[in-house]
């Protein structure tokens, strides 16, 4: 049975692309006019007393334990322990919306939604799969991809990963991507795809030319009538280390590309602001001809998913980040740039090492030009190589699958990069010799 409030939202979205792409859960979800909505109303109008929310207050301020209070002197009690609104602090959402537009000038004319705060990007990706992916449906994704995708898509949602061998010798295998998109479009009439650039685990981002071609092929299937969901996982946004890489998120081009394309940007403070464990991500919607009313309905569906899983994101984290963004002044961009330069320096060292080993018979670096990682296609078992590296050389790396070893150069101190890569090649050669 569809709840009356769910029906209202579904009616609003009925003739839109996101409406057509909603999953069963997506259709069922609604944001109740219950505690949260009534509490927000009372906050505004209760002049004598507010008896709505399950919190303990004294003279309109939340009680807070001194030992906790003292840890965070820059924030008020309310900024630490109060519940945050389900979609996140309005000021933080507005600020992030401005940042998205600043970093992606091609969005200039696109009407996009206000970002919704999620507990890290993972929650954003997971809730989007809840909203738009049904059991048995396919989410097209690069192979290899971040190992949390199959966990979310297959184990959790009961859907299917549609893996595309998207990375050729020198860059993106556009024809493999085109085949995957067109086959799915012809088979089912709709496409759901997640694009993650800079990519985990390869560390590849499209060049401007490749980005243009990817967007063109998405437009092509949309023009043929295919409803297309594009999830842009921008976890590592901004970490581009070569000049020919596309500067903007693909979301900037897809948010207004065709009525049949519904684009979602998933990004956040996690990697962009070096705040990995703080758990602050954002989900932002974009689609041609979607109005403020449509976005409001989509945000309510998103809030319903948040309310029914984690209820809301951490207040203290949102306030700390908000304070950082608004009080960081000129030093913040400079400091971020300096951190970025550290990672770029590590990229350059790793790059130089593997370039010098070009043509190695056992280890072929997959194309990489950005982000935190690079991966080797291995002519030996990647797990055996990982074990040998760890136990023989004291070096940790990740065996992504039997043929792929991922190295996070981002986390390697400059002084040990050559040593780490020497160990990788040596370990591979020793394994092959045995
Ligand atoms: C491609 C990709 N997407 C999303 C995430 C998740 O980010 P978060 O830690 O904010 O959940 C990661 C983190 O490693 C990632 O590599």
Short mmCIF file of C-alpha atoms and ligand atoms in Angstrom, two decimals:
data_model
loop_
_atom_site.label_atom_id
_atom_site.label_comp_id
_atom_site.label_asym_id
_atom_site.label_seq_id
_atom_site.Cartn_x
_atom_site.Cartn_y
_atom_site.Cartn_z
CA UNK A 1 0.00 0.00 0.00
CA UNK A 2 1.33 3.39 -1.00
CA UNK A 3 1.24 5.90 1.85
CA UNK A 4 -0.75 9.03 1.02
CA UNK A 5 2.36 11.23 1.40
CA UNK A 6 4.38 8.90 -0.83
CA UNK A 7 1.62 9.13 -3.44
CA UNK A 8 1.76 12.93 -3.32
CA UNK A 9 5.53 12.87 -3.99
CA UNK A 10 5.17 10.23 -6.71
CA UNK A 11 2.47 12.33 -8.37
CA UNK A 12 4.76 15.35 -8.40
CA UNK A 13 7.51 13.26 -9.99
CA UNK A 14 5.20 11.27 -12.29
CA UNK A 15 6.20 12.74 -15.65
CA UNK A 16 9.85 13.24 -14.87
CA UNK A 17 12.91 11.10 -15.53
CA UNK A 18 13.71 10.57 -11.81
CA UNK A 19 10.05 9.65 -11.29
CA UNK A 20 10.32 6.99 -14.00
CA UNK A 21 13.54 5.65 -12.49
CA UNK A 22 12.34 5.30 -8.88
CA UNK A 23 12.65 1.84 -7.34
CA UNK A 24 9.96 0.15 -5.25
CA UNK A 25 11.56 1.57 -2.10
CA UNK A 26 11.91 4.93 -3.80
CA UNK A 27 8.20 4.96 -4.58
CA UNK A 28 7.21 3.87 -1.07
CA UNK A 29 9.32 6.41 0.81
CA UNK A 30 7.73 9.59 2.19
CA UNK A 31 8.78 12.12 4.76
CA UNK A 32 6.32 11.91 7.66
CA UNK A 33 4.56 14.97 8.96
CA UNK A 34 5.51 13.62 12.39
CA UNK A 35 8.07 14.44 15.04
CA UNK A 36 10.67 16.12 12.82
CA UNK A 37 8.24 18.30 10.86
CA UNK A 38 6.18 19.24 13.94
CA UNK A 39 9.35 19.85 15.95
CA UNK A 40 10.69 22.21 13.28
CA UNK A 41 7.40 24.12 13.30
CA UNK A 42 7.44 24.34 17.10
CA UNK A 43 11.02 25.59 17.08
CA UNK A 44 9.83 28.54 15.04
CA UNK A 45 6.60 29.36 16.87
CA UNK A 46 6.75 27.99 20.46
CA UNK A 47 7.15 31.16 22.50
CA UNK A 48 6.43 29.70 25.94
CA UNK A 49 7.95 26.22 25.80
CA UNK A 50 8.86 23.49 23.34
CA UNK A 51 7.67 20.04 24.35
CA UNK A 52 8.20 18.36 20.99
CA UNK A 53 11.64 16.79 20.75
CA UNK A 54 13.31 14.02 22.74
CA UNK A 55 16.07 16.20 24.14
CA UNK A 56 16.77 17.68 27.59
CA UNK A 57 17.10 21.44 27.78
CA UNK A 58 17.53 24.10 30.44
CA UNK A 59 16.57 27.66 29.61
CA UNK A 60 16.29 26.69 25.94
CA UNK A 61 19.84 25.32 25.82
CA UNK A 62 20.62 21.58 25.66
CA UNK A 63 22.21 19.98 28.70
CA UNK A 64 25.78 19.00 27.93
CA UNK A 65 28.35 17.16 29.98
CA UNK A 66 31.28 19.38 30.92
CA UNK A 67 33.91 16.83 29.91
CA UNK A 68 32.43 16.83 26.39
CA UNK A 69 31.84 20.58 26.26
CA UNK A 70 35.49 21.26 27.08
CA UNK A 71 36.71 19.26 24.09
CA UNK A 72 35.12 21.64 21.61
CA UNK A 73 35.47 25.17 22.92
CA UNK A 74 34.70 26.84 19.59
CA UNK A 75 31.12 25.54 19.42
CA UNK A 76 28.05 26.21 21.57
CA UNK A 77 26.26 23.36 23.36
CA UNK A 78 23.54 23.40 20.70
CA UNK A 79 26.12 23.24 17.92
CA UNK A 80 27.53 20.10 19.50
CA UNK A 81 24.67 17.96 20.84
CA UNK A 82 21.40 19.18 19.28
CA UNK A 83 19.88 17.14 16.47
CA UNK A 84 20.67 18.50 13.00
CA UNK A 85 17.86 18.88 10.45
CA UNK A 86 17.33 15.67 8.46
CA UNK A 87 18.73 17.17 5.23
CA UNK A 88 21.58 18.91 7.05
CA UNK A 89 22.31 22.40 8.35
CA UNK A 90 20.81 24.92 5.90
CA UNK A 91 23.90 27.17 6.06
CA UNK A 92 26.20 24.25 5.24
CA UNK A 93 23.97 23.14 2.36
CA UNK A 94 23.92 26.66 0.91
CA UNK A 95 27.65 26.98 1.29
CA UNK A 96 28.30 23.65 -0.44
CA UNK A 97 25.91 24.58 -3.27
CA UNK A 98 27.99 27.71 -3.84
CA UNK A 99 31.17 25.63 -3.81
CA UNK A 100 29.77 23.19 -6.37
CA UNK A 101 28.95 26.09 -8.70
CA UNK A 102 32.32 27.76 -8.12
CA UNK A 103 34.20 24.55 -8.95
CA UNK A 104 31.95 23.70 -11.91
CA UNK A 105 31.29 26.88 -13.89
CA UNK A 106 29.46 24.98 -16.65
CA UNK A 107 26.57 24.64 -14.21
CA UNK A 108 25.94 28.35 -14.63
CA UNK A 109 22.57 27.98 -16.29
CA UNK A 110 21.56 24.62 -14.84
CA UNK A 111 18.91 24.55 -12.14
CA UNK A 112 20.19 22.01 -9.64
CA UNK A 113 18.89 21.03 -6.21
CA UNK A 114 20.26 22.18 -2.92
CA UNK A 115 22.73 19.53 -1.67
CA UNK A 116 21.51 17.18 1.06
CA UNK A 117 23.99 16.25 3.78
CA UNK A 118 24.78 12.55 4.17
CA UNK A 119 26.99 10.68 6.62
CA UNK A 120 29.86 10.47 4.13
CA UNK A 121 29.61 9.63 0.45
CA UNK A 122 28.91 6.00 1.23
CA UNK A 123 25.55 6.82 2.72
CA UNK A 124 24.76 8.97 -0.31
CA UNK A 125 25.57 6.18 -2.77
CA UNK A 126 23.69 3.63 -0.71
CA UNK A 127 20.55 5.73 -0.38
CA UNK A 128 20.59 6.53 -4.10
CA UNK A 129 20.71 2.82 -4.84
CA UNK A 130 17.78 2.35 -2.46
CA UNK A 131 15.83 5.08 -4.27
CA UNK A 132 16.63 4.20 -7.88
CA UNK A 133 17.75 0.58 -8.14
CA UNK A 134 15.38 -2.36 -7.89
CA UNK A 135 16.23 -5.96 -7.25
CA UNK A 136 17.50 -7.56 -10.44
CA UNK A 137 18.27 -4.24 -12.13
CA UNK A 138 21.77 -3.38 -13.30
CA UNK A 139 24.09 -0.59 -12.23
CA UNK A 140 26.77 -0.13 -14.85
CA UNK A 141 30.16 0.59 -13.28
CA UNK A 142 33.81 0.41 -14.21
CA UNK A 143 35.65 -2.82 -13.66
CA UNK A 144 37.54 -2.77 -11.35
CA UNK A 145 35.70 -0.40 -9.05
CA UNK A 146 35.57 0.56 -5.37
CA UNK A 147 34.74 -2.62 -3.48
CA UNK A 148 31.84 -1.02 -1.64
CA UNK A 149 29.84 -0.77 -4.89
CA UNK A 150 29.12 -4.52 -5.15
CA UNK A 151 28.43 -4.65 -1.43
CA UNK A 152 25.80 -1.91 -1.75
CA UNK A 153 24.41 -2.93 -5.13
CA UNK A 154 24.47 -6.70 -4.97
CA UNK A 155 24.56 -7.78 -1.32
CA UNK A 156 22.35 -4.98 -0.01
CA UNK A 157 20.02 -4.13 -2.89
CA UNK A 158 19.88 -7.51 -4.59
CA UNK A 159 20.65 -5.73 -7.87
CA UNK A 160 23.44 -6.49 -10.33
CA UNK A 161 26.72 -4.79 -11.10
CA UNK A 162 27.19 -4.33 -14.84
CA UNK A 163 30.98 -4.25 -14.96
CA UNK A 164 32.64 -2.49 -17.90
CA UNK A 165 36.33 -2.93 -18.62
CA UNK A 166 36.51 0.80 -18.99
CA UNK A 167 40.23 1.36 -18.73
CA UNK A 168 42.26 0.49 -21.79
CA UNK A 169 46.03 0.79 -22.21
CA UNK A 170 46.18 4.58 -22.34
CA UNK A 171 42.82 5.82 -21.10
CA UNK A 172 39.12 5.16 -21.22
CA UNK A 173 37.90 2.43 -23.54
CA UNK A 174 35.05 4.50 -24.92
CA UNK A 175 33.76 1.74 -27.15
CA UNK A 176 33.44 -0.66 -24.17
CA UNK A 177 31.46 1.98 -22.30
CA UNK A 178 29.31 2.72 -25.34
CA UNK A 179 28.54 -0.98 -25.81
CA UNK A 180 27.55 -1.39 -22.14
CA UNK A 181 25.27 1.67 -22.24
CA UNK A 182 23.59 0.83 -25.53
CA UNK A 183 23.10 -2.86 -24.68
CA UNK A 184 21.43 -1.95 -21.38
CA UNK A 185 19.33 0.75 -23.07
CA UNK A 186 18.16 -1.68 -25.77
CA UNK A 187 17.51 -4.46 -23.27
CA UNK A 188 15.59 -2.55 -20.61
CA UNK A 189 14.78 0.93 -21.96
CA UNK A 190 16.57 2.56 -19.05
CA UNK A 191 20.16 2.90 -17.89
CA UNK A 192 21.67 3.31 -14.45
CA UNK A 193 25.40 4.04 -14.39
CA UNK A 194 27.90 5.19 -11.77
CA UNK A 195 30.92 7.15 -12.95
CA UNK A 196 33.70 7.72 -10.45
CA UNK A 197 36.48 10.16 -11.39
CA UNK A 198 39.21 10.38 -10.22
CA UNK A 199 38.72 6.67 -10.13
CA UNK A 200 39.27 4.24 -7.32
CA UNK A 201 41.24 1.98 -7.76
CA UNK A 202 42.95 3.00 -11.02
CA UNK A 203 43.51 6.70 -10.31
CA UNK A 204 42.29 7.68 -13.77
CA UNK A 205 40.27 10.76 -14.75
CA UNK A 206 39.02 11.45 -18.28
CA UNK A 207 40.80 13.92 -20.48
CA UNK A 208 38.66 16.82 -21.75
CA UNK A 209 38.16 14.92 -24.97
CA UNK A 210 37.13 11.70 -23.25
CA UNK A 211 34.78 13.59 -20.91
CA UNK A 212 33.12 15.19 -23.94
CA UNK A 213 32.71 11.82 -25.62
CA UNK A 214 31.23 10.20 -22.51
CA UNK A 215 28.67 13.00 -22.22
CA UNK A 216 27.90 12.74 -25.95
CA UNK A 217 27.21 9.01 -25.70
CA UNK A 218 24.91 9.59 -22.72
CA UNK A 219 23.07 12.25 -24.70
CA UNK A 220 22.79 9.85 -27.64
CA UNK A 221 21.02 7.12 -25.65
CA UNK A 222 18.81 9.75 -24.00
CA UNK A 223 17.83 11.11 -27.43
CA UNK A 224 16.67 7.62 -28.34
CA UNK A 225 14.25 7.76 -25.40
CA UNK A 226 16.28 5.94 -22.76
CA UNK A 227 15.74 7.20 -19.19
CA UNK A 228 19.24 7.46 -17.80
CA UNK A 229 20.47 7.81 -14.23
CA UNK A 230 24.08 8.93 -13.93
CA UNK A 231 25.59 8.83 -10.47
CA UNK A 232 28.74 10.97 -10.41
CA UNK A 233 30.89 9.75 -7.53
CA UNK A 234 33.22 12.71 -7.11
CA UNK A 235 34.92 11.51 -3.92
CA UNK A 236 38.39 12.55 -5.15
CA UNK A 237 37.31 15.69 -7.00
CA UNK A 238 40.04 18.22 -7.71
CA UNK A 239 43.03 15.89 -7.49
CA UNK A 240 44.07 16.13 -11.15
CA UNK A 241 47.76 15.90 -11.85
CA UNK A 242 48.00 16.23 -15.63
CA UNK A 243 47.09 19.21 -17.79
CA UNK A 244 44.75 17.49 -20.23
CA UNK A 245 42.33 16.23 -17.56
CA UNK A 246 38.78 17.59 -17.49
CA UNK A 247 38.61 20.13 -14.64
CA UNK A 248 34.91 19.86 -13.91
CA UNK A 249 32.72 17.05 -12.67
CA UNK A 250 30.78 15.28 -15.43
CA UNK A 251 27.75 16.37 -13.40
CA UNK A 252 28.39 19.92 -14.64
CA UNK A 253 27.67 18.77 -18.21
CA UNK A 254 25.02 16.14 -17.49
CA UNK A 255 22.78 18.14 -15.16
CA UNK A 256 21.25 19.98 -18.10
CA UNK A 257 22.07 17.76 -21.07
CA UNK A 258 18.71 16.16 -21.93
CA UNK A 259 15.30 15.66 -20.33
CA UNK A 260 15.88 11.90 -20.19
CA UNK A 261 19.06 12.25 -18.16
CA UNK A 262 18.91 12.49 -14.40
CA UNK A 263 22.32 13.25 -12.89
CA UNK A 264 23.30 13.05 -9.25
CA UNK A 265 26.50 14.39 -7.77
CA UNK A 266 27.87 12.63 -4.72
CA UNK A 267 30.73 14.48 -3.13
CA UNK A 268 31.87 15.73 0.22
CA UNK A 269 34.46 16.79 2.73
CA UNK A 270 35.87 13.26 3.08
CA UNK A 271 38.75 13.58 0.61
CA UNK A 272 38.24 17.11 -0.73
CA UNK A 273 38.81 18.58 2.71
CA UNK A 274 40.98 15.88 4.23
CA UNK A 275 38.23 14.95 6.70
CA UNK A 276 37.97 11.23 6.05
CA UNK A 277 36.43 10.02 9.31
CA UNK A 278 34.22 13.03 9.93
CA UNK A 279 31.52 11.52 7.72
CA UNK A 280 30.20 14.47 5.78
CA UNK A 281 29.00 13.98 2.23
CA UNK A 282 26.46 15.63 -0.04
CA UNK A 283 23.94 14.46 -2.62
CA UNK A 284 22.88 16.98 -5.29
CA UNK A 285 20.35 16.41 -8.09
CA UNK A 286 20.37 17.83 -11.61
CA UNK A 287 18.10 17.25 -14.58
CA UNK A 288 16.92 19.32 -17.52
CA UNK A 289 13.46 20.79 -16.97
CA UNK A 290 13.28 19.67 -13.33
CA UNK A 291 11.67 22.44 -11.30
CA UNK A 292 12.03 23.52 -7.68
CA UNK A 293 8.90 21.47 -6.89
CA UNK A 294 10.47 18.34 -8.40
CA UNK A 295 13.69 18.91 -6.49
CA UNK A 296 11.72 19.40 -3.30
CA UNK A 297 9.99 16.05 -3.82
CA UNK A 298 13.34 14.35 -4.53
CA UNK A 299 14.84 15.91 -1.42
CA UNK A 300 11.85 14.67 0.63
CA UNK A 301 12.45 11.14 -0.71
CA UNK A 302 16.13 11.51 0.24
CA UNK A 303 15.20 12.79 3.70
CA UNK A 304 12.86 9.83 4.09
CA UNK A 305 15.73 7.48 3.36
CA UNK A 306 17.98 9.31 5.84
CA UNK A 307 15.26 9.44 8.50
CA UNK A 308 14.61 5.72 8.17
CA UNK A 309 18.27 4.69 8.34
CA UNK A 310 20.54 7.05 10.32
CA UNK A 311 17.86 9.68 11.18
CA UNK A 312 20.26 12.58 10.59
CA UNK A 313 23.95 13.32 10.18
CA UNK A 314 26.18 14.45 13.03
CA UNK A 315 25.53 18.00 14.23
CA UNK A 316 28.98 18.59 15.63
CA UNK A 317 30.68 17.53 12.40
CA UNK A 318 28.50 19.80 10.28
CA UNK A 319 29.14 22.75 12.59
CA UNK A 320 32.87 22.14 12.73
CA UNK A 321 33.04 22.06 8.92
CA UNK A 322 30.79 25.09 8.58
CA UNK A 323 33.04 27.03 10.98
CA UNK A 324 36.11 25.85 9.11
CA UNK A 325 34.71 26.98 5.74
CA UNK A 326 33.46 30.30 7.01
CA UNK A 327 36.34 31.27 9.26
CA UNK A 328 39.22 29.63 7.37
CA UNK A 329 39.83 32.83 5.43
CA UNK A 330 42.64 32.99 2.92
CA UNK A 331 44.72 30.41 4.70
CA UNK A 332 42.24 27.60 4.04
CA UNK A 333 42.61 27.44 0.22
CA UNK A 334 46.38 27.84 0.57
CA UNK A 335 46.58 25.04 3.11
CA UNK A 336 44.40 22.79 0.97
CA UNK A 337 46.56 23.55 -2.05
CA UNK A 338 49.66 22.65 -0.04
CA UNK A 339 48.13 19.29 0.96
CA UNK A 340 47.14 18.67 -2.63
CA UNK A 341 50.70 19.43 -3.71
CA UNK A 342 51.98 16.80 -1.30
CA UNK A 343 49.79 14.20 -3.00
CA UNK A 344 50.79 15.47 -6.44
CA UNK A 345 54.47 15.15 -5.47
CA UNK A 346 53.84 11.51 -4.52
CA UNK A 347 51.99 10.94 -7.79
CA UNK A 348 54.97 12.32 -9.72
CA UNK A 349 57.42 10.06 -7.88
CA UNK A 350 55.25 6.97 -8.42
CA UNK A 351 54.75 7.99 -12.05
CA UNK A 352 58.48 8.40 -12.68
CA UNK A 353 59.24 5.02 -11.11
CA UNK A 354 56.70 3.03 -13.10
CA UNK A 355 57.48 4.94 -16.32
CA UNK A 356 61.09 3.85 -15.96
CA UNK A 357 59.87 0.24 -15.76
CA UNK A 358 57.69 0.51 -18.87
CA UNK A 359 57.24 -2.83 -20.61
CA UNK A 360 57.85 -4.86 -17.46
CA UNK A 361 56.66 -8.41 -18.17
CA UNK A 362 54.81 -8.91 -14.86
CA UNK A 363 53.43 -5.54 -13.83
CA UNK A 364 51.52 -3.23 -16.14
CA UNK A 365 50.34 0.02 -14.56
CA UNK A 366 46.75 0.80 -15.54
CA UNK A 367 46.35 4.36 -16.83
CA UNK A 368 46.53 6.85 -13.94
CA UNK A 369 46.71 10.62 -13.77
CA UNK A 370 44.81 11.74 -10.66
CA UNK A 371 43.41 10.94 -7.23
CA UNK A 372 44.95 8.80 -4.51
CA UNK A 373 45.74 5.53 -6.24
CA UNK A 374 47.33 3.64 -9.06
CA UNK A 375 46.81 -0.02 -9.91
CA UNK A 376 48.91 -2.68 -11.56
CA UNK A 377 47.55 -5.38 -13.81
CA UNK A 378 49.60 -8.33 -12.64
CA UNK A 379 50.93 -11.27 -14.60
CA UNK A 380 51.05 -13.15 -11.28
CA UNK A 381 48.37 -13.67 -8.64
CA UNK A 382 47.69 -10.28 -7.02
CA UNK A 383 46.85 -11.80 -3.64
CA UNK A 384 50.12 -13.76 -3.60
CA UNK A 385 51.93 -10.54 -4.47
CA UNK A 386 50.13 -8.68 -1.69
CA UNK A 387 51.08 -11.37 0.83
CA UNK A 388 54.71 -11.38 -0.26
CA UNK A 389 54.88 -7.59 -0.10
CA UNK A 390 53.36 -7.49 3.34
CA UNK A 391 55.21 -10.35 4.96
CA UNK A 392 58.45 -10.21 2.97
CA UNK A 393 58.89 -6.44 2.65
CA UNK A 394 56.58 -4.89 5.25
CA UNK A 395 54.62 -3.08 2.52
CA UNK A 396 50.81 -2.95 2.54
CA UNK A 397 48.82 -2.82 -0.72
CA UNK A 398 45.39 -4.04 -1.81
CA UNK A 399 44.64 -7.04 -4.02
CA UNK A 400 41.51 -5.77 -5.75
CA UNK A 401 40.97 -8.97 -7.71
CA UNK A 402 43.25 -11.83 -8.83
CA UNK A 403 44.85 -9.61 -11.50
CA UNK A 404 44.93 -6.17 -9.89
CA UNK A 405 47.06 -4.68 -7.13
CA UNK A 406 46.19 -1.19 -5.86
CA UNK A 407 48.75 1.13 -4.31
CA UNK A 408 47.61 4.28 -2.47
CA UNK A 409 50.54 6.57 -3.24
CA UNK A 410 48.61 9.31 -1.43
CA UNK A 411 49.54 7.78 1.90
CA UNK A 412 53.21 7.06 1.22
CA UNK A 413 55.81 9.39 2.67
CA UNK A 414 57.92 10.84 -0.15
CA UNK A 415 61.11 9.27 1.21
CA UNK A 416 59.76 5.73 0.97
CA UNK A 417 58.06 5.81 -2.44
CA UNK A 418 61.06 4.50 -4.37
CA UNK A 419 61.60 1.82 -1.74
CA UNK A 420 57.94 0.74 -1.89
CA UNK A 421 57.91 0.51 -5.69
CA UNK A 422 61.29 -1.27 -5.73
CA UNK A 423 59.77 -3.81 -3.33
CA UNK A 424 56.69 -4.27 -5.53
CA UNK A 425 58.71 -5.08 -8.66
CA UNK A 426 61.15 -7.24 -6.72
CA UNK A 427 58.39 -9.21 -5.00
CA UNK A 428 56.66 -9.80 -8.35
CA UNK A 429 59.90 -11.03 -9.93
CA UNK A 430 60.62 -13.33 -6.99
CA UNK A 431 57.13 -14.81 -7.17
CA UNK A 432 57.45 -15.45 -10.88
CA UNK A 433 60.85 -17.07 -10.39
CA UNK A 434 59.51 -19.60 -7.86
C1 LIG B 1 35.18 5.95 -5.04
C2 LIG B 1 34.77 6.24 -3.64
N1 LIG B 1 33.52 6.65 -3.41
C3 LIG B 1 33.09 6.90 -2.18
C4 LIG B 1 33.90 6.74 -1.10
C5 LIG B 1 33.31 6.93 0.27
O1 LIG B 1 33.59 8.07 0.92
P1 LIG B 1 33.12 8.27 2.42
O2 LIG B 1 34.28 7.88 3.27
O3 LIG B 1 32.78 9.71 2.50
O4 LIG B 1 31.94 7.42 2.68
C6 LIG B 1 35.22 6.31 -1.27
C7 LIG B 1 36.09 6.12 -0.12
O5 LIG B 1 37.07 5.47 -0.08
C8 LIG B 1 35.65 6.03 -2.58
O6 LIG B 1 36.88 5.58 -2.83
#
